[in-house]
Amino acid sequence: MSSSPHRVLSPGRRLSVVQTLGPLRRGPGDPTVLRDGTRWWMTTRMPSGSATLLLDQVAPDLVEASAWGPGAEERLAALEPLLGSHRPEPHFVDAHPHVADAMRRHPGLSVPATGRVLEALVPAVLEQKVLGVDAFAAWRRLVLAHGDPAPGPVPDRMRVLPTAERWAALPSWEWHRAGVDPQRYRTAQRCVRVAAQLERLAAAGDLDAFYRGLRSIPGVGIWTAAEVGSRALGDADAVPFGDYHLGHLVGVGLLGRRLPVDDHAAIGEALEPYRPERFVAVRLLQLSPHVVLERRGARMARVDHRRL
């Protein structure tokens, strides 16, 4: 590979690149994130410019990182929050056996903080009220068609997501061609037009103020805000209330019975012992082999919005 900025991260505790950064990947065909064995590729837009980051987990407590592009140095300088290595490993006293077992199975799990709001917000809007497979396909089509080639010696078809200005300039038919319905298109447009303000709010470090600003955008609710907080801001307590699978995951995982997806009070009560790291508890339940999501029964129907 060509010469590039390089860092070795060894924080003195276990790390898990794959489990920590796993939520950043929007489906197996995501053009911005790629897993290659122990190596993890991702693209980003830092304030200093676009960048490609390559992470290689060479030992449980050692990660080697290389980066390319105008934003390479800036991305490498923020590895600690990206991998959550600046915070202690999750440890819950008197955790439910399913949570405790998942902690043992997945040492080094943390909550990422990419610092890049738009990169979490646009795909989260695309995932509102549709099946994940359809949202992932829309994200892939949009980024492949309108993103920039990733800098560096990257795998084929990797792209850097469009700038906020480029997102805002895309006509409605380009979103429709990608499979995005008018409601999600309008929400995405509102978001990208205030992207600079959102990034400034995030950089200020006041989570409450950021969430107030984000949720003031019509079409952005508690679920979308939590999806952004748990990826861009490292919010370990960002519960995705309203997620289609959350009632089953928390109910079956912690209580032995499914909870209604809209019963936020019951879900919140079950998760209360894990505050202020409720998202970590949810993530561990997602990784637990003892909590299997239902494959039968009622589910959302697939809708190809490109044909409407």
Short mmCIF file of C-alpha atoms in Angstrom, two decimals:
data_model
loop_
_atom_site.label_atom_id
_atom_site.label_comp_id
_atom_site.label_asym_id
_atom_site.label_seq_id
_atom_site.Cartn_x
_atom_site.Cartn_y
_atom_site.Cartn_z
CA MET A 1 0.00 0.00 0.00
CA SER A 2 1.07 3.59 -0.56
CA SER A 3 2.51 5.67 2.28
CA SER A 4 -0.14 6.99 4.65
CA PRO A 5 -0.51 8.43 8.15
CA HIS A 6 -0.39 5.61 10.68
CA ARG A 7 -1.23 5.09 14.35
CA VAL A 8 -1.05 2.23 16.82
CA LEU A 9 -3.70 2.26 19.53
CA SER A 10 -2.97 0.27 22.69
CA PRO A 11 -5.12 1.64 25.52
CA GLY A 12 -4.23 -1.01 28.08
CA ARG A 13 -7.58 -2.75 27.84
CA ARG A 14 -9.37 -5.02 25.41
CA LEU A 15 -10.88 -3.60 22.24
CA SER A 16 -13.32 -5.03 19.73
CA VAL A 17 -13.28 -3.16 16.44
CA VAL A 18 -15.94 -5.36 14.83
CA GLN A 19 -18.45 -5.30 17.68
CA THR A 20 -17.94 -1.63 18.52
CA LEU A 21 -18.17 -0.37 14.94
CA GLY A 22 -20.67 -2.97 13.75
CA PRO A 23 -23.68 -0.61 14.07
CA LEU A 24 -22.01 1.81 11.63
CA ARG A 25 -22.39 -0.66 8.78
CA ARG A 26 -25.69 -0.25 6.94
CA GLY A 27 -26.08 -3.70 5.44
CA PRO A 28 -23.57 -6.00 3.72
CA GLY A 29 -23.35 -3.78 0.63
CA ASP A 30 -22.65 -0.49 2.43
CA PRO A 31 -20.20 1.46 0.20
CA THR A 32 -18.87 3.40 3.22
CA VAL A 33 -17.98 0.45 5.50
CA LEU A 34 -16.36 -2.87 4.68
CA ARG A 35 -15.13 -5.73 6.86
CA ASP A 36 -12.27 -7.81 5.50
CA GLY A 37 -11.32 -10.48 8.03
CA THR A 38 -9.68 -8.70 10.95
CA ARG A 39 -9.54 -5.47 8.96
CA TRP A 40 -12.23 -2.79 9.00
CA TRP A 41 -12.47 -0.16 6.25
CA MET A 42 -14.60 2.97 6.59
CA THR A 43 -14.90 6.29 4.82
CA THR A 44 -15.85 9.62 6.34
CA ARG A 45 -15.99 13.37 5.85
CA MET A 46 -14.05 15.21 8.52
CA PRO A 47 -14.05 19.02 8.73
CA SER A 48 -10.63 18.90 7.03
CA GLY A 49 -11.88 16.73 4.17
CA SER A 50 -12.72 13.20 3.12
CA ALA A 51 -10.79 10.23 4.48
CA THR A 52 -10.57 6.46 4.31
CA LEU A 53 -9.65 4.67 7.54
CA LEU A 54 -8.28 1.13 7.76
CA LEU A 55 -8.28 -0.56 11.16
CA ASP A 56 -6.54 -3.87 11.78
CA GLN A 57 -7.12 -5.69 15.06
CA VAL A 58 -3.77 -7.39 15.54
CA ALA A 59 -4.29 -8.31 19.22
CA PRO A 60 -7.11 -8.05 21.77
CA ASP A 61 -5.64 -4.81 23.11
CA LEU A 62 -3.89 -3.53 19.97
CA VAL A 63 -5.25 -1.87 16.83
CA GLU A 64 -3.18 -0.59 13.93
CA ALA A 65 -4.70 2.22 11.89
CA SER A 66 -3.87 3.83 8.56
CA ALA A 67 -5.72 6.57 6.73
CA TRP A 68 -5.74 8.37 3.39
CA GLY A 69 -7.19 11.60 2.10
CA PRO A 70 -7.32 15.26 3.25
CA GLY A 71 -9.04 14.28 6.50
CA ALA A 72 -6.69 11.38 7.32
CA GLU A 73 -4.74 13.02 10.14
CA GLU A 74 -7.89 14.35 11.76
CA ARG A 75 -9.59 10.94 11.63
CA LEU A 76 -6.55 9.21 13.15
CA ALA A 77 -6.34 11.80 15.92
CA ALA A 78 -9.85 10.83 17.05
CA LEU A 79 -9.39 7.04 17.25
CA GLU A 80 -10.03 6.86 21.00
CA PRO A 81 -13.62 8.16 20.85
CA LEU A 82 -14.25 6.27 17.62
CA LEU A 83 -13.43 2.96 19.31
CA GLY A 84 -14.63 3.96 22.77
CA SER A 85 -11.22 3.09 24.19
CA HIS A 86 -11.22 6.16 26.45
CA ARG A 87 -14.03 4.72 28.60
CA PRO A 88 -13.99 1.63 30.84
CA GLU A 89 -15.34 -1.64 29.52
CA PRO A 90 -19.04 -2.13 30.30
CA HIS A 91 -19.59 -3.72 33.67
CA PHE A 92 -23.05 -4.21 35.13
CA VAL A 93 -23.47 -5.34 38.74
CA ASP A 94 -26.22 -7.97 39.14
CA ALA A 95 -26.82 -8.03 35.39
CA HIS A 96 -29.38 -10.42 33.93
CA PRO A 97 -27.69 -13.73 33.01
CA HIS A 98 -28.22 -13.03 29.29
CA VAL A 99 -26.47 -9.65 29.60
CA ALA A 100 -23.68 -11.06 31.77
CA ASP A 101 -23.12 -13.92 29.33
CA ALA A 102 -22.93 -11.51 26.37
CA MET A 103 -20.37 -9.40 28.25
CA ARG A 104 -18.19 -12.48 28.66
CA ARG A 105 -18.62 -13.48 25.03
CA HIS A 106 -17.84 -10.02 23.63
CA PRO A 107 -15.03 -8.40 25.59
CA GLY A 108 -13.91 -5.03 24.30
CA LEU A 109 -17.37 -3.94 23.17
CA SER A 110 -17.87 -0.19 23.43
CA VAL A 111 -20.01 2.60 21.96
CA PRO A 112 -18.52 4.45 18.98
CA ALA A 113 -18.39 8.22 18.69
CA THR A 114 -17.63 9.07 15.07
CA GLY A 115 -18.23 12.77 15.69
CA ARG A 116 -19.97 12.96 12.30
CA VAL A 117 -23.70 13.63 12.67
CA LEU A 118 -24.74 13.60 9.02
CA GLU A 119 -23.17 10.19 8.43
CA ALA A 120 -25.48 8.72 11.08
CA LEU A 121 -28.52 10.91 10.44
CA VAL A 122 -29.20 10.38 6.72
CA PRO A 123 -29.20 6.55 6.86
CA ALA A 124 -31.27 6.67 10.06
CA VAL A 125 -33.93 8.71 8.26
CA LEU A 126 -33.86 6.21 5.40
CA GLU A 127 -34.55 3.42 7.91
CA GLN A 128 -37.69 5.06 9.33
CA LYS A 129 -40.75 2.76 9.14
CA VAL A 130 -39.36 0.45 6.44
CA LEU A 131 -37.61 -2.91 6.44
CA GLY A 132 -33.87 -2.73 6.94
CA VAL A 133 -33.15 -4.49 3.65
CA ASP A 134 -35.02 -1.77 1.73
CA ALA A 135 -33.38 1.06 3.67
CA PHE A 136 -29.93 -0.45 3.14
CA ALA A 137 -30.60 -0.73 -0.60
CA ALA A 138 -31.66 2.93 -0.79
CA TRP A 139 -28.54 4.03 1.10
CA ARG A 140 -26.33 1.95 -1.18
CA ARG A 141 -27.90 3.34 -4.36
CA LEU A 142 -27.66 6.96 -3.21
CA VAL A 143 -24.05 6.77 -2.04
CA LEU A 144 -22.83 4.82 -5.08
CA ALA A 145 -24.53 7.25 -7.44
CA HIS A 146 -23.72 10.53 -5.72
CA GLY A 147 -20.82 9.95 -3.32
CA ASP A 148 -17.16 10.55 -4.09
CA PRO A 149 -14.56 7.85 -4.74
CA ALA A 150 -12.83 6.90 -1.50
CA PRO A 151 -9.23 8.15 -1.20
CA GLY A 152 -6.40 5.66 -0.96
CA PRO A 153 -5.85 2.08 -2.16
CA VAL A 154 -9.34 0.98 -1.16
CA PRO A 155 -11.47 -2.03 -2.10
CA ASP A 156 -13.67 -1.63 -5.15
CA ARG A 157 -16.87 0.45 -4.95
CA MET A 158 -16.05 2.20 -1.68
CA ARG A 159 -17.40 5.74 -1.59
CA VAL A 160 -17.45 8.78 0.67
CA LEU A 161 -20.99 9.93 1.35
CA PRO A 162 -22.10 13.17 -0.34
CA THR A 163 -21.61 16.52 1.34
CA ALA A 164 -24.62 18.21 2.94
CA GLU A 165 -24.75 20.57 -0.02
CA ARG A 166 -24.77 17.67 -2.45
CA TRP A 167 -27.55 15.91 -0.51
CA ALA A 168 -29.60 19.11 -0.52
CA ALA A 169 -29.15 19.59 -4.26
CA LEU A 170 -30.38 16.11 -5.19
CA PRO A 171 -33.77 16.41 -6.91
CA SER A 172 -36.70 14.44 -5.57
CA TRP A 173 -36.63 11.96 -8.42
CA GLU A 174 -33.11 10.84 -7.49
CA TRP A 175 -34.39 9.88 -4.02
CA HIS A 176 -37.41 8.19 -5.58
CA ARG A 177 -35.16 6.29 -8.00
CA ALA A 178 -33.25 5.00 -4.97
CA GLY A 179 -36.46 3.77 -3.33
CA VAL A 180 -37.14 6.61 -0.88
CA ASP A 181 -40.76 7.70 -0.37
CA PRO A 182 -41.76 11.41 -0.22
CA GLN A 183 -42.06 11.52 3.58
CA ARG A 184 -38.51 10.26 4.22
CA TYR A 185 -37.23 12.45 1.37
CA ARG A 186 -38.71 15.56 2.98
CA THR A 187 -37.30 14.65 6.40
CA ALA A 188 -33.85 14.02 4.94
CA GLN A 189 -33.96 17.34 3.13
CA ARG A 190 -34.83 19.20 6.33
CA CYS A 191 -31.92 17.47 8.08
CA VAL A 192 -29.23 18.10 5.48
CA ARG A 193 -30.19 21.78 5.23
CA VAL A 194 -29.32 22.30 8.91
CA ALA A 195 -26.38 19.88 8.97
CA ALA A 196 -23.83 22.58 9.84
CA GLN A 197 -25.86 23.68 12.87
CA LEU A 198 -26.26 20.08 14.03
CA GLU A 199 -22.53 19.41 13.72
CA ARG A 200 -21.82 22.53 15.81
CA LEU A 201 -24.29 21.41 18.48
CA ALA A 202 -22.64 17.99 18.59
CA ALA A 203 -19.16 19.48 18.87
CA ALA A 204 -20.28 21.61 21.83
CA GLY A 205 -20.70 18.43 23.87
CA ASP A 206 -24.12 19.16 25.44
CA LEU A 207 -26.16 16.03 24.68
CA ASP A 208 -29.45 17.47 25.89
CA ALA A 209 -29.06 20.58 23.74
CA PHE A 210 -28.10 18.46 20.75
CA TYR A 211 -31.13 16.20 21.12
CA ARG A 212 -33.44 19.20 21.52
CA GLY A 213 -32.08 20.70 18.32
CA LEU A 214 -32.23 17.44 16.41
CA ARG A 215 -35.77 16.58 17.52
CA SER A 216 -37.00 20.06 16.61
CA ILE A 217 -36.71 18.97 12.96
CA PRO A 218 -40.11 17.74 11.71
CA GLY A 219 -39.93 14.00 11.08
CA VAL A 220 -37.12 13.34 13.59
CA GLY A 221 -38.32 11.53 16.71
CA ILE A 222 -36.83 9.69 19.66
CA TRP A 223 -35.81 6.64 17.62
CA THR A 224 -33.91 8.60 14.96
CA ALA A 225 -32.23 10.75 17.62
CA ALA A 226 -31.08 7.65 19.52
CA GLU A 227 -29.71 6.10 16.31
CA VAL A 228 -27.58 9.21 15.81
CA GLY A 229 -26.54 9.50 19.45
CA SER A 230 -25.32 5.90 19.71
CA ARG A 231 -23.19 6.26 16.58
CA ALA A 232 -22.02 9.83 16.25
CA LEU A 233 -21.90 10.95 19.89
CA GLY A 234 -21.00 7.82 21.83
CA ASP A 235 -24.18 8.05 23.91
CA ALA A 236 -24.17 4.79 25.87
CA ASP A 237 -27.68 5.50 27.18
CA ALA A 238 -29.39 6.14 23.81
CA VAL A 239 -32.31 3.69 23.89
CA PRO A 240 -33.92 3.37 20.42
CA PHE A 241 -37.52 3.52 21.67
CA GLY A 242 -39.85 2.69 18.80
CA ASP A 243 -37.51 0.18 17.18
CA TYR A 244 -39.54 -2.66 15.68
CA HIS A 245 -37.56 -5.35 17.53
CA LEU A 246 -36.94 -3.56 20.85
CA GLY A 247 -40.00 -4.90 22.66
CA HIS A 248 -39.10 -8.47 21.79
CA LEU A 249 -35.40 -8.00 22.50
CA VAL A 250 -35.81 -6.39 25.92
CA GLY A 251 -38.94 -8.28 26.94
CA VAL A 252 -37.74 -11.76 26.05
CA GLY A 253 -34.14 -11.02 27.01
CA LEU A 254 -34.84 -9.56 30.45
CA LEU A 255 -38.39 -10.59 31.42
CA GLY A 256 -39.01 -13.82 29.53
CA ARG A 257 -41.95 -12.37 27.60
CA ARG A 258 -42.37 -10.08 24.64
CA LEU A 259 -43.30 -6.44 25.29
CA PRO A 260 -45.35 -4.32 22.85
CA VAL A 261 -43.09 -2.17 20.69
CA ASP A 262 -45.02 0.96 21.69
CA ASP A 263 -44.95 0.26 25.45
CA HIS A 264 -42.06 2.60 26.13
CA ALA A 265 -42.80 2.68 29.85
CA ALA A 266 -42.46 -1.09 30.28
CA ILE A 267 -39.35 -1.24 28.09
CA GLY A 268 -37.83 1.66 30.01
CA GLU A 269 -38.60 0.02 33.35
CA ALA A 270 -36.91 -3.22 32.28
CA LEU A 271 -33.82 -1.31 31.18
CA GLU A 272 -33.69 1.06 34.17
CA PRO A 273 -31.09 -0.99 36.13
CA TYR A 274 -28.65 -0.46 33.25
CA ARG A 275 -28.82 3.35 33.24
CA PRO A 276 -26.65 5.27 32.23
CA GLU A 277 -25.58 2.57 29.75
CA ARG A 278 -28.93 1.28 28.57
CA PHE A 279 -27.86 1.23 24.93
CA VAL A 280 -24.94 -1.03 25.89
CA ALA A 281 -27.40 -3.43 27.52
CA VAL A 282 -29.54 -3.41 24.35
CA ARG A 283 -26.46 -4.03 22.22
CA LEU A 284 -25.44 -6.98 24.40
CA LEU A 285 -28.93 -8.46 24.09
CA GLN A 286 -28.63 -8.11 20.31
CA LEU A 287 -25.42 -10.14 20.47
CA SER A 288 -26.75 -12.76 22.86
CA PRO A 289 -27.34 -16.25 21.42
CA HIS A 290 -30.11 -16.69 24.01
CA VAL A 291 -32.31 -13.92 22.62
CA VAL A 292 -33.39 -14.85 19.10
CA LEU A 293 -35.56 -12.43 17.14
CA GLU A 294 -38.81 -13.80 15.79
CA ARG A 295 -38.69 -15.01 12.20
CA ARG A 296 -42.41 -15.73 11.98
CA GLY A 297 -45.57 -13.78 12.62
CA ALA A 298 -46.57 -10.22 11.74
CA ARG A 299 -43.93 -8.01 10.22
CA MET A 300 -43.77 -4.96 8.02
CA ALA A 301 -44.47 -5.54 4.35
CA ARG A 302 -41.85 -4.77 1.74
CA VAL A 303 -42.71 -1.80 -0.46
CA ASP A 304 -40.69 -0.87 -3.55
CA HIS A 305 -41.21 2.90 -3.63
CA ARG A 306 -39.46 3.10 -6.99
CA ARG A 307 -42.58 1.57 -8.55
CA LEU A 308 -45.04 3.94 -6.91
#
